[in-house]
Coordinates of C-alpha atoms and ligand atoms in Angstrom, one line a residue:
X295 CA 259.9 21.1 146.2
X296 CA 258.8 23.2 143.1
X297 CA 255.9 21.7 141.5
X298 CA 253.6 18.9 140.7
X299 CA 254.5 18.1 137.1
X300 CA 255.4 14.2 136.8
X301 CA 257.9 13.3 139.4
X302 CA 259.6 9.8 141.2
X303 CA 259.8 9.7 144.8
X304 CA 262.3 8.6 145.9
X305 CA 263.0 6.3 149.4
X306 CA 263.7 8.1 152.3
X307 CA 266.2 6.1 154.2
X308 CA 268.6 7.7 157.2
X309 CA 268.2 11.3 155.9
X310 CA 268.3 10.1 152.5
X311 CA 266.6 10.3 148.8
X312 CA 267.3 6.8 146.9
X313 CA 265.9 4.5 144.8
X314 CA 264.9 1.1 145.7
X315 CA 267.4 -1.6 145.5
X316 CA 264.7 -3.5 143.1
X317 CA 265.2 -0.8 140.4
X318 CA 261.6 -1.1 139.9
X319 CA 259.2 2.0 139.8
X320 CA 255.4 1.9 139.9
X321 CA 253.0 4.5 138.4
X322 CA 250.5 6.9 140.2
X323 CA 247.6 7.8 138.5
X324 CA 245.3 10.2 138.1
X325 CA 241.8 8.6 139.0
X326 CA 240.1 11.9 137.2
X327 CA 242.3 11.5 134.0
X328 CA 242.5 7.4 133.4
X329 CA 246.3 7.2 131.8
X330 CA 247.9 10.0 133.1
X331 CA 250.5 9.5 135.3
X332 CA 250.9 11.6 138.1
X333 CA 254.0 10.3 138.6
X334 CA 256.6 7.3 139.9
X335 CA 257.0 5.6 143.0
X336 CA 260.2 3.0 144.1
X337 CA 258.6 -0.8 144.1
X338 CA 260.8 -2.0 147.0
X339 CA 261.2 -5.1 148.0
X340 CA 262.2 -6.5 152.1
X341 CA 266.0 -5.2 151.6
X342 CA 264.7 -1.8 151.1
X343 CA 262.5 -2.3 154.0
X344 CA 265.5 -3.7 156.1
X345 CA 267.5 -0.8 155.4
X346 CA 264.7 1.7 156.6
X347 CA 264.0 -0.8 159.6
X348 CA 267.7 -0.5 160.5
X349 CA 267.9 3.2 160.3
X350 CA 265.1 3.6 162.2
X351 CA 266.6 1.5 165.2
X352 CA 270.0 3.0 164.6
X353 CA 268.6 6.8 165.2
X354 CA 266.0 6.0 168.3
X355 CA 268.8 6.2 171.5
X356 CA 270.1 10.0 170.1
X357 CA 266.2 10.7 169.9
X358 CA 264.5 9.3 172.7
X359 CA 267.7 11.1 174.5
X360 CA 266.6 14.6 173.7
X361 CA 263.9 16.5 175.3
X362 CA 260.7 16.5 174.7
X363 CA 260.5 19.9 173.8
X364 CA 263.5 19.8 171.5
X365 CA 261.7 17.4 169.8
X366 CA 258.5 19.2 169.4
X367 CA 260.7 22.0 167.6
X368 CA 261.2 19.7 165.1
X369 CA 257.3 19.2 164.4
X370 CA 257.1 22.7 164.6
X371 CA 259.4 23.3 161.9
X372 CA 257.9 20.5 159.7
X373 CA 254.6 22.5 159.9
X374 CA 255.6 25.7 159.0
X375 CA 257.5 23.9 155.9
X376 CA 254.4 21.8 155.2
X377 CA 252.3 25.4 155.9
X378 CA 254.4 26.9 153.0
X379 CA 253.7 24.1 150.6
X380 CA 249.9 23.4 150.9
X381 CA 248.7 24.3 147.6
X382 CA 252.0 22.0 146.2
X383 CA 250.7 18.9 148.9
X384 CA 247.2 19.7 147.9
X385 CA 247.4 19.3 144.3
X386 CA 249.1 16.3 144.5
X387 CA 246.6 14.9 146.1
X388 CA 243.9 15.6 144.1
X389 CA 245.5 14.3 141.3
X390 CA 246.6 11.2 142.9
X391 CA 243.5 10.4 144.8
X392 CA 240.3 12.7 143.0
X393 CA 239.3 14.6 146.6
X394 CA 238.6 18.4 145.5
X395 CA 241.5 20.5 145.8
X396 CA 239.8 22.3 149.0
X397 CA 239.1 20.0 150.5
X398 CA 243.0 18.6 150.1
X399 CA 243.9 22.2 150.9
X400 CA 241.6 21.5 154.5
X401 CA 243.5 18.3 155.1
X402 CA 246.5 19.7 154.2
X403 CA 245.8 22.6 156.7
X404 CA 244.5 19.9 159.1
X405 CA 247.7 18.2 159.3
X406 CA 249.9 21.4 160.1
X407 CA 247.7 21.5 163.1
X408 CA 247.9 18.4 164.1
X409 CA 252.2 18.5 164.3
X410 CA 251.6 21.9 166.3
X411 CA 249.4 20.2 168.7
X412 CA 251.7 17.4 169.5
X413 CA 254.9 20.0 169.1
X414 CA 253.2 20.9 172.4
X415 CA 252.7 17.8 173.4
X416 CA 256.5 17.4 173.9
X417 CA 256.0 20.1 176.6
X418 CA 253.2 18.3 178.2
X419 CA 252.9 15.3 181.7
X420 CA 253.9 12.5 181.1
X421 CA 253.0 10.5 184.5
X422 CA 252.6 10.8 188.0
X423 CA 253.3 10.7 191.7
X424 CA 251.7 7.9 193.5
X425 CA 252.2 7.3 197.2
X426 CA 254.1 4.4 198.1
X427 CA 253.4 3.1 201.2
X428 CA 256.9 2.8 202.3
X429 CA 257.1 6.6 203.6
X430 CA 260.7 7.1 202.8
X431 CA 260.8 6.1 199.4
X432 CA 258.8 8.1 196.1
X433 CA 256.8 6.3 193.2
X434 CA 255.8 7.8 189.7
X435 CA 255.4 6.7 186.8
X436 CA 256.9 7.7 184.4
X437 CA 256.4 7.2 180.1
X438 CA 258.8 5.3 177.8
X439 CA 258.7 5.1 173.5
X440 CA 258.2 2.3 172.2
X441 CA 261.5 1.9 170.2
X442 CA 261.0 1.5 166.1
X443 CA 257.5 2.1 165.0
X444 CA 256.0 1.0 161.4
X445 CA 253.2 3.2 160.2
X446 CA 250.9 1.6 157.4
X447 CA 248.3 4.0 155.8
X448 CA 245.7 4.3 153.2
X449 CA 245.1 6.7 150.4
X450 CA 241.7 8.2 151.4
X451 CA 243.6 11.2 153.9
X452 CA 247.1 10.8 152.3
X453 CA 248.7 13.8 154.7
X454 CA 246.1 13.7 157.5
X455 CA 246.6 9.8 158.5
X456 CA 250.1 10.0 158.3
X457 CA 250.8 12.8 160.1
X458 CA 248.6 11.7 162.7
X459 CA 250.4 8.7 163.3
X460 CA 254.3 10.1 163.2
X461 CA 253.8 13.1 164.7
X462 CA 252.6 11.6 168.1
X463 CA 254.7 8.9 167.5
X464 CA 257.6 11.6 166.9
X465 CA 257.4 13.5 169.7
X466 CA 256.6 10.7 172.4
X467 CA 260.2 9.6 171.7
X468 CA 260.0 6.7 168.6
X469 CA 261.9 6.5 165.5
X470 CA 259.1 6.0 162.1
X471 CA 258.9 3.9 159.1
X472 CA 256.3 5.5 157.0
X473 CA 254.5 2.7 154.4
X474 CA 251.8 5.2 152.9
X475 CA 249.8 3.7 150.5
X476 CA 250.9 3.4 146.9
X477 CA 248.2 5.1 145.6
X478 CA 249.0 8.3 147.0
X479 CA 253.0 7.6 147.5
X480 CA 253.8 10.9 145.8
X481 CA 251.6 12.7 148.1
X482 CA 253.2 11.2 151.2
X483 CA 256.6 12.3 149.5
X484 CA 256.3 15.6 149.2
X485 CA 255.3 15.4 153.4
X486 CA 258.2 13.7 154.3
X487 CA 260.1 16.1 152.2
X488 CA 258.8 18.9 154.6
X489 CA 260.4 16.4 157.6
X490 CA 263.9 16.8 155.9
X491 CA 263.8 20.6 154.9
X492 CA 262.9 20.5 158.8
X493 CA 266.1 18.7 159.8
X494 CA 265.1 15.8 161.6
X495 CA 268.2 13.4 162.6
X496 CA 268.9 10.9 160.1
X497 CA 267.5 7.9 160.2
X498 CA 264.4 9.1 163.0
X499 CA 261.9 9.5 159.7
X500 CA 262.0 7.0 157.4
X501 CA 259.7 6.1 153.9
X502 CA 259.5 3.2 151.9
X503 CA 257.0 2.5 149.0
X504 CA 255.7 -0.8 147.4
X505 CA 253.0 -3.1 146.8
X506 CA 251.5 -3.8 150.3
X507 CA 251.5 -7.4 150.0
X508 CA 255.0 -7.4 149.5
X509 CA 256.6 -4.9 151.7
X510 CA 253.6 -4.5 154.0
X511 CA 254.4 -7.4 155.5
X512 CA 258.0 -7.5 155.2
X513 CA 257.5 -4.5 157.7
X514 CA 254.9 -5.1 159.5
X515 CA 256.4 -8.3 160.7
X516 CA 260.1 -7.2 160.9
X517 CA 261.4 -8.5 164.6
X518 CA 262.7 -5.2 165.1
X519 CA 259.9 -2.6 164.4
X520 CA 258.3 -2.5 168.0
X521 CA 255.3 -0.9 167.0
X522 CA 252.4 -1.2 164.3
X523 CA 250.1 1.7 163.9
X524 CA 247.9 0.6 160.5
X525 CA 244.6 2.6 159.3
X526 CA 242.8 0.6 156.6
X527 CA 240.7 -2.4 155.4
X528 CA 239.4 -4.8 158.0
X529 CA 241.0 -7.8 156.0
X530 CA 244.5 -6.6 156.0
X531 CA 244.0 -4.7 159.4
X532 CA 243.5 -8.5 161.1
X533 CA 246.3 -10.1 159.4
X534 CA 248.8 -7.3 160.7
X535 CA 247.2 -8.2 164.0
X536 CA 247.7 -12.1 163.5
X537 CA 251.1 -11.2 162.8
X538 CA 251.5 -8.7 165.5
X539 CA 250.2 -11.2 168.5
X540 CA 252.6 -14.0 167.5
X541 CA 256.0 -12.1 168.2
X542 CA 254.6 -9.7 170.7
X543 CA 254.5 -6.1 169.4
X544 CA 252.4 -3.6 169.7
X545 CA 249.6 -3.3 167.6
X546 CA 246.6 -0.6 166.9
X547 CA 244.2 -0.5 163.7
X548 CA 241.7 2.0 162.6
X549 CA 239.3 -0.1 160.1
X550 CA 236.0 0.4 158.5
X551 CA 232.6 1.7 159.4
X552 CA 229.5 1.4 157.9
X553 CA 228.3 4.4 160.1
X554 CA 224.9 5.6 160.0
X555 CA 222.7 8.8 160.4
X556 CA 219.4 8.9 162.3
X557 CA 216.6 11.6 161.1
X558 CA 213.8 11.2 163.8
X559 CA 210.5 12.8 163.5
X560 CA 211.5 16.0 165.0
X561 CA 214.4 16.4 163.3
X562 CA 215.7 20.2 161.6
X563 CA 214.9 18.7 158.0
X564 CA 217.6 21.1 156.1
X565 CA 220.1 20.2 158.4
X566 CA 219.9 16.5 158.3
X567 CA 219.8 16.3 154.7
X568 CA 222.9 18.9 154.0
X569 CA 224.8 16.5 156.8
X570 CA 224.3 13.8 155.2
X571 CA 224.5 14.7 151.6
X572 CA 228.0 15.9 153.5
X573 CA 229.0 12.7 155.7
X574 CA 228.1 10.1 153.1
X575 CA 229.1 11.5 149.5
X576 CA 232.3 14.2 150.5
X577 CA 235.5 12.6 149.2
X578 CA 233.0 10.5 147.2
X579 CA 232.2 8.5 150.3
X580 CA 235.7 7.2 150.7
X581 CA 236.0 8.3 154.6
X582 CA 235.7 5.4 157.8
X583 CA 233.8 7.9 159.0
X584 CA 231.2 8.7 155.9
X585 CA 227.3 8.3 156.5
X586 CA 226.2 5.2 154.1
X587 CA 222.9 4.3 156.3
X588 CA 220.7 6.8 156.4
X589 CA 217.7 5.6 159.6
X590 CA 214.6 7.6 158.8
X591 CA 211.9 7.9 161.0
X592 CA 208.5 7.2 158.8
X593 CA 206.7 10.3 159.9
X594 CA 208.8 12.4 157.9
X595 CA 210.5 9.6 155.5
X596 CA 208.7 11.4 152.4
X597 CA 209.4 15.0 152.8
X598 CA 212.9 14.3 154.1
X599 CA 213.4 12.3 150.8
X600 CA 212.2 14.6 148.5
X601 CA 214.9 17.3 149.9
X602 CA 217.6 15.0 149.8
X603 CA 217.1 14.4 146.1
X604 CA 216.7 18.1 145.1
X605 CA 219.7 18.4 147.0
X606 CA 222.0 15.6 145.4
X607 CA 220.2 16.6 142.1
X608 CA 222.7 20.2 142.7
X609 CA 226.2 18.4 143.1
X610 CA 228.6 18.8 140.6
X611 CA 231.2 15.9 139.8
X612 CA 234.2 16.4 137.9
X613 CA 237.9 16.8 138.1
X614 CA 238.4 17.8 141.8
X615 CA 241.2 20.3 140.2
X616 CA 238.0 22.0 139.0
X617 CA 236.6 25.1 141.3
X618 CA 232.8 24.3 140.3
X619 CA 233.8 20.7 141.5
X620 CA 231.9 19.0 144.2
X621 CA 232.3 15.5 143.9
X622 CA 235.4 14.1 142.4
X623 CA 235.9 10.1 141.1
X624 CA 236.7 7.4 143.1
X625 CA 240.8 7.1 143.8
X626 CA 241.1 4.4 141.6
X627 CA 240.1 1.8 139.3
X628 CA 239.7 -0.8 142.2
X629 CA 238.1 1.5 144.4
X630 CA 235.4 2.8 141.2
X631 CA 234.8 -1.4 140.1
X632 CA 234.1 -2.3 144.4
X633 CA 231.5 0.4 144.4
X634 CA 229.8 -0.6 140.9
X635 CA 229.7 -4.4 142.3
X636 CA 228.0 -3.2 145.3
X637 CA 225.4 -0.9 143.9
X638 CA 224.8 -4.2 141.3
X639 CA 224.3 -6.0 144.9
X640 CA 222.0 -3.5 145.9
X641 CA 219.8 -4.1 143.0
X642 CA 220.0 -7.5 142.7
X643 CA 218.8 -8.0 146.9
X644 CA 216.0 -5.9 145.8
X645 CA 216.8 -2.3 147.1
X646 CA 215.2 0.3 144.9
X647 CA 217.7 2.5 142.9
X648 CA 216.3 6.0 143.4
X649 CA 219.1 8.1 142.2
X650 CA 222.3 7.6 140.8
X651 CA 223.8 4.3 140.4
X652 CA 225.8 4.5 136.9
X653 CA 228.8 6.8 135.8
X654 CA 227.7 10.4 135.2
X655 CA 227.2 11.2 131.5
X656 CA 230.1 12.9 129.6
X657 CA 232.8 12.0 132.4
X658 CA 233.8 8.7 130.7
X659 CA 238.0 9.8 130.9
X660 CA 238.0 9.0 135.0
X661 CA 236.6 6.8 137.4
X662 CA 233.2 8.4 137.9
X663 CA 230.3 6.8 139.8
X664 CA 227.0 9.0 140.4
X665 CA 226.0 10.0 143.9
X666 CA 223.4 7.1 144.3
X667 CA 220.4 6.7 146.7
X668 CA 218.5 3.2 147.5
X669 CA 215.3 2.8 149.5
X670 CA 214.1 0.2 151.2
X671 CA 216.8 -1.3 152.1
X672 CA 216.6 -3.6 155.0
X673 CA 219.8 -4.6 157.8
X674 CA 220.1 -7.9 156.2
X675 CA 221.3 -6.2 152.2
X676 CA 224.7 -6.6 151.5
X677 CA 224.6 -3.0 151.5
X678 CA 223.8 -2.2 154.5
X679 CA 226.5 -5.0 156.1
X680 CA 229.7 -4.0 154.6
X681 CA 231.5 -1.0 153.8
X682 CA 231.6 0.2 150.4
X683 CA 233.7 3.5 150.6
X684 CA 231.8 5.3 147.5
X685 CA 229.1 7.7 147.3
X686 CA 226.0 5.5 148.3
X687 CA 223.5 6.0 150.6
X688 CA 221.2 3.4 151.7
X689 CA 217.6 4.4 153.2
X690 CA 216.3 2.5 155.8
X691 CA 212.5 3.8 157.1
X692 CA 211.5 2.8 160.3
X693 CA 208.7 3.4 163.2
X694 CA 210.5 4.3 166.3
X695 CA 213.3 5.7 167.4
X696 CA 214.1 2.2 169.4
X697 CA 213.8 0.8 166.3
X698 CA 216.2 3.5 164.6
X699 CA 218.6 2.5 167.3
X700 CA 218.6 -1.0 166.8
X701 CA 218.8 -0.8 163.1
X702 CA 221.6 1.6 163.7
X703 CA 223.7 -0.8 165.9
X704 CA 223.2 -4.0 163.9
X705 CA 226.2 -4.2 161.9
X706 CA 229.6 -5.2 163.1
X707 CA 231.7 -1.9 162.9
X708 CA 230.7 0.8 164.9
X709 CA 233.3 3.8 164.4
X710 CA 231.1 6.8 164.4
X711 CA 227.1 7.3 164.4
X712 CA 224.9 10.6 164.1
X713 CA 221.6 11.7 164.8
X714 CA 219.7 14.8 164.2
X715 CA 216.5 15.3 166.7
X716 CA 215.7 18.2 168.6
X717 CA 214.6 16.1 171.6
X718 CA 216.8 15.6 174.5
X719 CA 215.8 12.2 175.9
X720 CA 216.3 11.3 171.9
X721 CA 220.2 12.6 172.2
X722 CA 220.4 10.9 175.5
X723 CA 219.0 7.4 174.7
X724 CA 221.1 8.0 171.6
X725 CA 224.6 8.9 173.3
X726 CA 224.0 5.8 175.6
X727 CA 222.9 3.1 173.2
X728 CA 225.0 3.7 170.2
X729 CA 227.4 1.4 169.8
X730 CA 230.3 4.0 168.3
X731 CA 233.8 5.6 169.1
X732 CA 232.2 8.5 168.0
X733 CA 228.6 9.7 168.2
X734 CA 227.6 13.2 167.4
X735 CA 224.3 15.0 167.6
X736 CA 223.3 17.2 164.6
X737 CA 226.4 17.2 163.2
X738 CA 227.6 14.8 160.6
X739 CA 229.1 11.5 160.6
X740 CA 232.6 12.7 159.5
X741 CA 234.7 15.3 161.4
X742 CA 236.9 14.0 163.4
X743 CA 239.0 17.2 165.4
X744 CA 242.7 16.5 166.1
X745 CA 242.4 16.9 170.1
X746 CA 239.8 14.0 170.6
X747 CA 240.5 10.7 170.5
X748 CA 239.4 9.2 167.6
X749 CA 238.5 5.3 167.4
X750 CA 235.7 2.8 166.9
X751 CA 233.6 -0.1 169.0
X752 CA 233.5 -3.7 167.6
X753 CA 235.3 -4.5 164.3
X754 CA 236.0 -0.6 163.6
X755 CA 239.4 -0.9 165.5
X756 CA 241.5 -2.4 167.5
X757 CA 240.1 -0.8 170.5
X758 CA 242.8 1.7 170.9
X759 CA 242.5 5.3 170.5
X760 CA 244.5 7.6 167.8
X761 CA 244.4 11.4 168.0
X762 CA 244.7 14.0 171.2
X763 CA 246.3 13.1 174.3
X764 CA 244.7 9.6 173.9
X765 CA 247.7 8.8 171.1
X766 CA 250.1 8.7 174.3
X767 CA 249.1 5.6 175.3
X768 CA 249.5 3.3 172.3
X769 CA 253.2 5.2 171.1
X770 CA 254.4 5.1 174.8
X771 CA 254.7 2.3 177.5
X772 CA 254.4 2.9 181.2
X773 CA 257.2 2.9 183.6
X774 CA 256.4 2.6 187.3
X775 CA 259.6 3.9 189.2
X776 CA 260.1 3.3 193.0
X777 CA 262.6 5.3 194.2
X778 CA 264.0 5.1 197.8
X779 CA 267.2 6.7 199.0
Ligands
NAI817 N1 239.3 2.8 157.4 C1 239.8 3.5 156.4 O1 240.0 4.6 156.5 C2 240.0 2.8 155.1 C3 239.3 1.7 154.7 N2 239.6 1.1 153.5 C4 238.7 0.0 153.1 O2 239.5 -1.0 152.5 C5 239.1 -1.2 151.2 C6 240.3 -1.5 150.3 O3 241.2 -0.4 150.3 P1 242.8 -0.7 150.2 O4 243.5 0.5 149.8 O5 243.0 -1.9 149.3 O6 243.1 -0.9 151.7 P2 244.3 -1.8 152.3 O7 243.9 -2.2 153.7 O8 244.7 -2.8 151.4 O9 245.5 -0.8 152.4 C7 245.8 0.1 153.5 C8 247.4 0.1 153.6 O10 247.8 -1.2 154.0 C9 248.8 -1.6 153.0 N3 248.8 -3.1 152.9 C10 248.2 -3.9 152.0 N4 248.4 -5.2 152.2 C11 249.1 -5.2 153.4 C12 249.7 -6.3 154.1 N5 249.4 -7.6 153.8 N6 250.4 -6.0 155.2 C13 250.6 -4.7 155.6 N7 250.1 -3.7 154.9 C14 249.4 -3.9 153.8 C15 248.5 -0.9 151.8 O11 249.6 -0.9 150.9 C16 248.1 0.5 152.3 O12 249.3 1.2 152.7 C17 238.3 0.1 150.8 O13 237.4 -0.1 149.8 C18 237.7 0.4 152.1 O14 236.5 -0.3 152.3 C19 240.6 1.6 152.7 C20 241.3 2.7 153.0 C21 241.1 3.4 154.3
AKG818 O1 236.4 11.9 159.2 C1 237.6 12.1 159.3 O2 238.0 13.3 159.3 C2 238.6 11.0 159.5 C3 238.2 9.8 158.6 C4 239.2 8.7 158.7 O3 239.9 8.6 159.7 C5 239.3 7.8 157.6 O4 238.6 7.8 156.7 O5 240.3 7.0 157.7

C-alpha cells in the first residue's frame, strides 16, 4: 500500500489480487467532491463469487486444524499492519464515504482493537464439563466453526463492521467471504490488504465486490457458505433471512434503529444537548445507533431547545478531509436524496422545521444536507417511524417520564436508547422498560465498545448478538461430547 491517489481493487480470491471475470469495473466516489472518483472496484458477477465461495471451503479443514492461538497470531499481525496504515485506511474512507478524517482515524484505531481482542480470544474457553450421570464416563462441550461464512456490510463503518464480523469469525475457526459495500469497496481493500501482508493461508480471507443485488445474493444464498453475518437495511436484511431459513444456514442481521434520547426534568442540560448534538448528527447521522428522537420532558423543553440550537448553530460542515470539519456530506447521492425526501415528509405531516432542512450555502460541489431540527413531532410522523440515517433530529415534548418511555418504545426497532436524568428510580424504570439491545444513561446513543455485545430488540436484528465473547455463539456451533472409556 502507498497512497490514496485513484486506485482499482482488485478481488481477493485464495491469496490472490484479480480482476473479475466480468471485466467490468465500478466507480467510487467522493460524496464531498460530486465527480471525483476515488477510485475502481471489480463489478463481479456469481462466477467470481463461486470462485471466492470455493476457496473459502477449500482452506477451512487446514484452518479449523490449527490452534486457536496460532490463529490469533494471525489477527495479531493484521493489526499491527492495519496499525501502520491508519492514516492510509482513514483517508480512504473519508473520501469514499464523507465521515471526518478523525473520526475514520477512531474507527480505523477501533478496528486494530477489535482483531487484538479476539487474537486473544483464540486463547480463551471454549466449553465445559458437565457431569454425566453415568460415573465412569466425562461430558463437555465442546465449540465447532461453522465451515464457510459470507459477510455482507454497509458503508457507514467501512473497517469497523467488517473487522468485527471476520475477526471473530477468523479466529473461532471459519473461512470468510467479505461482500463490503460498494460504496466503500476501496476502503474494505486496503483492510484486506493488511490480511495478506499478514499471511493468512490462501483461500481462509476472501473479497468480492459488486452490485448487491447481483452478487449479494449469489452469495448469500450459495449452498455452500454456511454462514451469513449481514449489517444493513431492514429490507435487504429480511430477504437474506428468507433466503437463509429455506436451505438452513445460519443467519444473524444487525438492521436499523430509529433510537431515541430522553432529557427529563432533572436532567444535566449541557450534557444532554452535547450527547445528542453527538449521537444524532456525528457521521451526519448515518450510524444504527444515532439519536434521531429526541423525548423532552416539558418542564425544561424551552431552555433545553434554545441550547441545542446555539449549539448546532457552531458545527462546521465541509469536506471531512478538512481539520475545521465537523460534519461531513452524506456518503452518497442516494443516501443525500432519502434524507431530502424525509425532511420534505416532515414538513408536509406538519412538523415544524426549526433549523436546518436544505443544503448548507456555498457547499453545492458534494452531497450536503444541513443539520436539521423539527418540533412537534408526534410518534405517528413518518419521521419519527422510520430510519432516515442523516442528520435529523425530531423533537418530541412530553409530560411525564411514563410518557417519555412510551413514546420512546413506540416504534418497531429498538437497537439502542439513552436517557439523561439525575434520578435513580428514572435510570431504573428506564433500564427496565426500554425496549433496546442497548440502553445507556447519560451517555449518548452511539458508542458501542468492542467487548460488549452489541445487538437490538424487535426489528433492529435478528436477535443475535455481534461483538465480545457474545460473537462466539453465532460463528461457532456446540458440540456435546460424552466420553466413556
Ligand atoms: N444498520 C446499519 O448500520 C445500516 C443501515 N442502513 C440503512 O439502509 C438504508 C439503505 O442503505 P444501503 O446501503 O442501500 O443498505 P443495504 O442494506 O442495501 O446494503 C448493505 C449491504 O448489503 C448488500 N446488499 C444489497 N442488496 C443485497 C441483496 N439482495 N442480498 C445480499 N446483500 C445485498 C449491499 O451491497 C451492502 O453490502 C440506509 O439509508 C439506512 O437506513 C444502511 C447501512 C447500514
Ligand atoms: O455506534 C457504533 O459505534 C456502531 C454503529 C453501528 O453498528 C452501525 O451504525 O452499523
Amino acid at each position: 500500500m502507498s497512497d490514496t491517489t485513484a486506485f482499482t481493487a482488485l478481488n481477493y480470491i485464495g491469496g490472490q489480487w484479480q480482476p473479475a471475470l466480468t471485466g467490468k469495473l465500478d466507480a467510487s466516489l467522493n460524496p464531498a467532491n460530486k465527480g471525483e472518483v476515488v477510485g475502481y472496484l471489480q463489478s463481479s458477477d456469481q462466477a467470481d463469487v463461486d470462485l471466492a465461495v470455493q476457496a473459502a471451503k477449500n482452506a477451512r479443514i487446514v484452518w479449523r486444524k490449527l490452534a486457536g492461538s496460532a490463529r490469533g497470531d494471525f489477527l495479531y499481525k493484521a493489526a499491527n499492519i492495519v496499525e501502520q496504515h491508519i492514516n492510509e485506511i482513514a483517508e480512504t474512507m473519508t473520501r469514499e464515504m464523507g465521515k471526518t478524517f478523525a473520526e475514520a482515524k477512531g474507527e480505523t484505531a477501533r478496528g486494530v482493537a477489535i482483531l487484538r481482542y479476539y487474537a486473544g480470544e483464540g486463547m480463551r474457553k471454549v466449553g465445559d464439563v458437565i457431569p454425566s450421570t453415568d460415573s465412569e464416563a466425562m461430558m463437555f462441550t465442546t465449540r465447532v466453526p461453522l465451515g464457510v461464512v459470507a459477510v455482507v456490510t454497509p458503508w457507514n463503518f467501512p473497517v469497523a463492521i467488517p473487522i468485527w464480523k471476520m475477526a471473530p469469525a477468523l479466529v473461532y475457526g471459519n473461512t470468510v467471504v467479505l461482500k463490503p459495500a460498494s460504496e466503500t469497496a476501496l476502503t474494505a481493500a486496503k483492510v484486506i490488504q493488511c490480511f495478506h501482508e499478514a499471511g493468512f493461508p490462501s483461500g481462509v480471507v476472501n473479497m468480492v465486490t459488486g452490485k448487491g443485488s447481483i452478487i449479494g445474493p449469489a452469495l448469500t444464498e450459495h449452498p455452500e457458505v454456511n454462514g451469513i453475518t449481514f449489517t444493513g437495511s431492514n429490507t435487504v436484511g429480511k430477504g437474506i433471512a428468507v433466503g437463509a431459513i429455506a436451505r438452513g444456514a445460519k443467519y444473524q442481521l444487525e438492521m436499523g434503529g430509529k433510537n431515541p434520547v430522553i432529557v427529563a426534568a432533572d436532567a444535566d442540560l449541557d450534557l444532554a444537548v452535547e450527547a445528542t448534538i453527538s449521537g444524532g448528527l456525528r457521521s451526519t447521522g448515518q450510524k444504527c445507533t444515532a439519536t434521531s428522537r429526541v423525548i423532552v420532558q416539558n418542564e425544561i423543553y424551552e431552555p433545553f431547545v434554545t441550547k441545542l440550537l446555539e449549539r448546532v448553530k457552531q458545527l462546521q460542515m465541509g469536506d471531512g478531509m478538512s481539520p475545521q470539519t465537523w460534519m461531513g456530506p452524506c456518503a452518497s447521492e442516494n443516501q443525500y436524496n432519502n434524507v431530502l425526501s424525509y425532511i420534505r415528509q416532515g414538513v408536509e405531516e406538519g412538523a415544524i422545521l426549526l433549523y436546518g432542512g436544505g443544503k448548507p450555502k456555498g457547499l453545492d460541489n458534494g452531497y450536503y444536507v444541513e443539520p436539521t431540527i423539527f418540533a412537534q413531532v408526534t410518534s405517528k410522523m413518518t419521521i419519527a417511524q422510520e430510519e432516515i440515517f442523516g442528520p435529523v433530529l425530531a423533537l418530541i415534548k412530553v409530560e411525564s417520564l411514563e410518557e417519555a418511555i412510551e413514546a420512546a418504545n413506540d416504534v418497531e426497532f429498538g437497537l439502542s436508547a439513552s436517557i439523561f436524568t439525575q434520578n435513580i428510580g428514572h435510570m431504573l424504570s428506564f433500564i427496565s422498560e426500554m425496549d433496546a439491545g442497548l440502553v445507556r444513561i447519560n451517555a449518548e446513543s452511539a458508542g458501542v465498545e468492542l467487548q460488549a455485545p452489541f445487538g437490538g430488540m424487535k426489528q433492529s436484528s435478528s436477535h443475535s448478538r455481534e461483538q465480545g465473547q457474545a460473537a462466539i455463539e453465532f460463528y461457532t456451533s456446540i458440540k456435546t461430547v460424552f466420553v466413556k472409556a
